[in-house]
């Protein structure tokens, strides 16, 4: 039994096709921390773990993370603005 069916959500998830949700993430297998882990790909995240951002995330069929960065947000600008707010809060 597929996990979507087990969760009672096989009408909306469980396969990639028009009209269904498409939430998934992708991780490049050629990362240094994953060397050798691909001999048992089912256990990679549970036994090896993943440090850092995933490479791609798709939520509701739209790319949210691309090449490890948020796709719809200027991360550098947001980081600068957040840093300024922290300085302001700390009175610096």
Short mmCIF file of N, CA and C in Angstrom, two decimals:
data_model
loop_
_atom_site.label_atom_id
_atom_site.label_comp_id
_atom_site.label_asym_id
_atom_site.label_seq_id
_atom_site.Cartn_x
_atom_site.Cartn_y
_atom_site.Cartn_z
N UNK A 1 0.85 -1.18 0.00
CA UNK A 1 0.00 0.00 0.00
C UNK A 1 0.90 1.24 0.00
N UNK A 2 0.60 2.19 -0.87
CA UNK A 2 1.35 3.43 -0.92
C UNK A 2 1.05 4.32 0.27
N UNK A 3 1.98 5.20 0.59
CA UNK A 3 1.81 6.05 1.76
C UNK A 3 0.63 7.00 1.59
N UNK A 4 0.36 7.48 0.38
CA UNK A 4 -0.78 8.37 0.16
C UNK A 4 -2.09 7.64 0.49
N UNK A 5 -2.20 6.42 0.05
CA UNK A 5 -3.40 5.64 0.32
C UNK A 5 -3.52 5.34 1.81
N UNK A 6 -2.39 5.01 2.43
CA UNK A 6 -2.37 4.72 3.86
C UNK A 6 -2.86 5.93 4.66
N UNK A 7 -2.54 7.13 4.18
CA UNK A 7 -2.95 8.37 4.85
C UNK A 7 -4.37 8.79 4.46
N UNK A 8 -5.00 8.03 3.57
CA UNK A 8 -6.34 8.38 3.13
C UNK A 8 -6.35 9.59 2.20
N UNK A 9 -5.23 9.83 1.52
CA UNK A 9 -5.12 11.01 0.66
C UNK A 9 -4.80 10.64 -0.78
N UNK A 10 -5.13 9.42 -1.18
CA UNK A 10 -4.77 8.96 -2.53
C UNK A 10 -5.53 9.66 -3.64
N UNK A 11 -6.57 10.42 -3.31
CA UNK A 11 -7.31 11.18 -4.33
C UNK A 11 -6.55 12.44 -4.73
N UNK A 12 -5.73 12.98 -3.82
CA UNK A 12 -5.02 14.23 -4.11
C UNK A 12 -3.52 14.09 -4.20
N UNK A 13 -2.96 13.04 -3.59
CA UNK A 13 -1.50 12.84 -3.65
C UNK A 13 -1.22 11.38 -3.98
N UNK A 14 0.03 11.07 -4.24
CA UNK A 14 0.40 9.69 -4.49
C UNK A 14 0.94 9.45 -5.88
N UNK A 15 0.71 10.40 -6.78
CA UNK A 15 1.27 10.32 -8.12
C UNK A 15 1.41 11.74 -8.66
N UNK A 16 2.26 11.89 -9.65
CA UNK A 16 2.44 13.20 -10.27
C UNK A 16 1.59 13.28 -11.53
N UNK A 17 0.53 14.04 -11.45
CA UNK A 17 -0.32 14.24 -12.62
C UNK A 17 -1.13 15.53 -12.43
N UNK A 18 -1.65 16.05 -13.52
CA UNK A 18 -2.39 17.29 -13.50
C UNK A 18 -3.54 17.23 -12.49
N UNK A 19 -3.65 18.29 -11.67
CA UNK A 19 -4.73 18.38 -10.70
C UNK A 19 -4.39 17.85 -9.33
N UNK A 20 -3.22 17.24 -9.16
CA UNK A 20 -2.81 16.72 -7.86
C UNK A 20 -1.72 17.60 -7.27
N UNK A 21 -1.55 17.52 -5.96
CA UNK A 21 -0.48 18.25 -5.28
C UNK A 21 0.86 17.73 -5.78
N UNK A 22 1.85 18.60 -5.74
CA UNK A 22 3.20 18.17 -6.13
C UNK A 22 4.19 18.75 -5.14
N UNK A 23 4.25 18.18 -3.96
CA UNK A 23 5.18 18.61 -2.93
C UNK A 23 6.29 17.57 -2.84
N UNK A 24 7.51 18.01 -3.11
CA UNK A 24 8.64 17.10 -3.04
C UNK A 24 9.92 17.91 -2.88
N UNK A 25 10.99 17.22 -2.48
CA UNK A 25 12.28 17.88 -2.43
C UNK A 25 13.31 16.97 -3.09
N UNK A 26 14.34 17.60 -3.64
CA UNK A 26 15.39 16.88 -4.34
C UNK A 26 16.73 17.23 -3.73
N UNK A 27 17.58 16.24 -3.62
CA UNK A 27 18.92 16.42 -3.08
C UNK A 27 19.91 15.82 -4.06
N UNK A 28 20.92 16.59 -4.43
CA UNK A 28 21.95 16.07 -5.33
C UNK A 28 22.71 14.96 -4.61
N UNK A 29 22.91 13.86 -5.29
CA UNK A 29 23.57 12.70 -4.69
C UNK A 29 25.10 12.82 -4.71
N UNK A 30 25.64 13.83 -5.41
CA UNK A 30 27.09 13.94 -5.49
C UNK A 30 27.69 14.83 -4.41
N UNK A 31 26.96 15.04 -3.33
CA UNK A 31 27.47 15.82 -2.19
C UNK A 31 28.50 14.98 -1.43
N UNK A 32 29.50 15.66 -0.89
CA UNK A 32 30.55 14.95 -0.16
C UNK A 32 29.98 14.14 1.00
N UNK A 33 29.02 14.70 1.74
CA UNK A 33 28.47 13.98 2.90
C UNK A 33 27.66 12.74 2.51
N UNK A 34 27.35 12.58 1.23
CA UNK A 34 26.57 11.43 0.79
C UNK A 34 27.41 10.36 0.09
N UNK A 35 28.72 10.51 0.07
CA UNK A 35 29.59 9.53 -0.57
C UNK A 35 29.34 8.15 0.06
N UNK A 36 29.02 7.19 -0.77
CA UNK A 36 28.77 5.83 -0.30
C UNK A 36 27.35 5.59 0.15
N UNK A 37 26.61 6.64 0.44
CA UNK A 37 25.25 6.47 0.95
C UNK A 37 24.29 5.95 -0.10
N UNK A 38 24.59 6.15 -1.35
CA UNK A 38 23.67 5.75 -2.40
C UNK A 38 23.62 4.25 -2.62
N UNK A 39 24.45 3.49 -1.90
CA UNK A 39 24.33 2.04 -1.98
C UNK A 39 23.04 1.56 -1.33
N UNK A 40 22.45 2.39 -0.47
CA UNK A 40 21.17 2.09 0.16
C UNK A 40 20.37 3.40 0.21
N UNK A 41 19.85 3.86 -0.94
CA UNK A 41 19.21 5.17 -0.99
C UNK A 41 18.00 5.35 -0.07
N UNK A 42 17.32 4.28 0.28
CA UNK A 42 16.16 4.40 1.17
C UNK A 42 16.54 4.87 2.56
N UNK A 43 17.76 4.62 2.98
CA UNK A 43 18.15 4.96 4.34
C UNK A 43 19.04 6.20 4.43
N UNK A 44 19.24 6.89 3.31
CA UNK A 44 20.17 8.03 3.29
C UNK A 44 19.83 9.06 4.36
N UNK A 45 18.61 9.58 4.35
CA UNK A 45 18.27 10.65 5.29
C UNK A 45 18.20 10.16 6.73
N UNK A 46 17.75 8.93 6.92
CA UNK A 46 17.62 8.42 8.28
C UNK A 46 18.94 8.03 8.93
N UNK A 47 19.88 7.57 8.14
CA UNK A 47 21.13 7.09 8.73
C UNK A 47 22.31 8.03 8.51
N UNK A 48 22.34 8.70 7.36
CA UNK A 48 23.44 9.59 7.05
C UNK A 48 23.10 11.02 7.45
N UNK A 49 21.87 11.40 7.21
CA UNK A 49 21.44 12.77 7.49
C UNK A 49 21.80 13.70 6.36
N UNK A 50 21.35 14.91 6.47
CA UNK A 50 21.62 15.92 5.47
C UNK A 50 21.90 17.22 6.19
N UNK A 51 23.05 17.80 5.89
CA UNK A 51 23.42 19.06 6.52
C UNK A 51 23.24 20.16 5.50
N UNK A 52 22.47 21.16 5.85
CA UNK A 52 22.26 22.26 4.94
C UNK A 52 20.96 22.14 4.18
N UNK A 53 20.78 23.09 3.29
CA UNK A 53 19.54 23.17 2.52
C UNK A 53 19.45 22.05 1.48
N UNK A 54 18.24 21.70 1.13
CA UNK A 54 18.04 20.79 0.02
C UNK A 54 18.28 21.57 -1.27
N UNK A 55 18.45 20.88 -2.37
CA UNK A 55 18.75 21.55 -3.63
C UNK A 55 17.51 22.13 -4.30
N UNK A 56 16.42 21.39 -4.27
CA UNK A 56 15.17 21.85 -4.87
C UNK A 56 14.01 21.43 -3.99
N UNK A 57 13.02 22.31 -3.88
CA UNK A 57 11.77 21.97 -3.21
C UNK A 57 10.63 22.47 -4.08
N UNK A 58 9.65 21.62 -4.30
CA UNK A 58 8.48 21.99 -5.07
C UNK A 58 7.28 21.86 -4.14
N UNK A 59 6.51 22.95 -4.04
CA UNK A 59 5.33 22.97 -3.18
C UNK A 59 4.13 23.33 -4.04
N UNK A 60 3.14 22.48 -4.01
CA UNK A 60 1.92 22.69 -4.78
C UNK A 60 2.22 22.91 -6.25
N UNK A 61 3.23 22.20 -6.75
CA UNK A 61 3.59 22.27 -8.16
C UNK A 61 4.48 23.44 -8.55
N UNK A 62 4.88 24.28 -7.59
CA UNK A 62 5.72 25.43 -7.89
C UNK A 62 7.05 25.32 -7.18
N UNK A 63 8.12 25.72 -7.87
CA UNK A 63 9.46 25.66 -7.28
C UNK A 63 9.57 26.69 -6.17
N UNK A 64 9.89 26.24 -4.96
CA UNK A 64 10.07 27.13 -3.81
C UNK A 64 11.55 27.30 -3.46
N UNK A 65 12.35 26.25 -3.69
CA UNK A 65 13.80 26.30 -3.48
C UNK A 65 14.46 25.82 -4.76
N UNK A 66 15.42 26.60 -5.24
CA UNK A 66 16.13 26.26 -6.47
C UNK A 66 17.62 26.43 -6.23
N UNK A 67 18.38 25.37 -6.48
CA UNK A 67 19.82 25.38 -6.22
C UNK A 67 20.14 25.79 -4.78
N UNK A 68 19.31 25.34 -3.84
CA UNK A 68 19.56 25.59 -2.42
C UNK A 68 19.14 26.95 -1.92
N UNK A 69 18.49 27.75 -2.76
CA UNK A 69 18.07 29.10 -2.36
C UNK A 69 16.58 29.29 -2.60
N UNK A 70 15.96 30.12 -1.76
CA UNK A 70 14.55 30.42 -1.95
C UNK A 70 14.34 31.04 -3.33
N UNK A 71 13.37 30.54 -4.06
CA UNK A 71 13.19 30.94 -5.46
C UNK A 71 12.48 32.28 -5.61
N UNK A 72 11.63 32.66 -4.68
CA UNK A 72 10.82 33.87 -4.85
C UNK A 72 11.21 35.01 -3.93
N UNK A 73 12.33 34.86 -3.25
CA UNK A 73 12.76 35.87 -2.28
C UNK A 73 14.21 36.23 -2.55
N UNK A 74 14.52 37.51 -2.50
CA UNK A 74 15.90 37.96 -2.61
C UNK A 74 16.54 37.75 -1.24
N UNK A 75 17.23 36.62 -1.07
CA UNK A 75 17.78 36.24 0.24
C UNK A 75 18.82 37.24 0.74
N UNK A 76 19.65 37.78 -0.15
CA UNK A 76 20.67 38.75 0.28
C UNK A 76 20.02 40.01 0.83
N UNK A 77 19.01 40.51 0.12
CA UNK A 77 18.30 41.71 0.58
C UNK A 77 17.61 41.44 1.91
N UNK A 78 16.94 40.32 2.02
CA UNK A 78 16.25 39.98 3.26
C UNK A 78 17.23 39.85 4.42
N UNK A 79 18.39 39.25 4.17
CA UNK A 79 19.41 39.10 5.20
C UNK A 79 19.91 40.47 5.67
N UNK A 80 20.18 41.37 4.72
CA UNK A 80 20.63 42.72 5.09
C UNK A 80 19.57 43.44 5.91
N UNK A 81 18.32 43.39 5.46
CA UNK A 81 17.22 44.05 6.17
C UNK A 81 17.04 43.47 7.57
N UNK A 82 17.13 42.16 7.69
CA UNK A 82 16.98 41.52 9.00
C UNK A 82 18.13 41.91 9.92
N UNK A 83 19.34 41.98 9.37
CA UNK A 83 20.50 42.41 10.17
C UNK A 83 20.34 43.83 10.68
N UNK A 84 19.80 44.70 9.84
CA UNK A 84 19.56 46.09 10.27
C UNK A 84 18.51 46.14 11.38
N UNK A 85 17.49 45.31 11.28
CA UNK A 85 16.46 45.28 12.32
C UNK A 85 17.02 44.78 13.65
N UNK A 86 17.91 43.80 13.59
CA UNK A 86 18.54 43.28 14.81
C UNK A 86 19.39 44.37 15.44
N UNK A 87 20.18 45.09 14.63
CA UNK A 87 20.99 46.20 15.15
C UNK A 87 20.10 47.25 15.79
N UNK A 88 19.01 47.58 15.14
CA UNK A 88 18.06 48.57 15.66
C UNK A 88 17.48 48.10 17.00
N UNK A 89 17.10 46.85 17.05
CA UNK A 89 16.53 46.28 18.27
C UNK A 89 17.54 46.31 19.42
N UNK A 90 18.80 46.03 19.10
CA UNK A 90 19.85 46.01 20.12
C UNK A 90 20.41 47.40 20.42
N UNK A 91 19.91 48.41 19.67
CA UNK A 91 20.36 49.78 19.91
C UNK A 91 21.78 50.04 19.42
N UNK A 92 22.16 49.43 18.34
CA UNK A 92 23.52 49.62 17.80
C UNK A 92 23.51 50.35 16.50
#
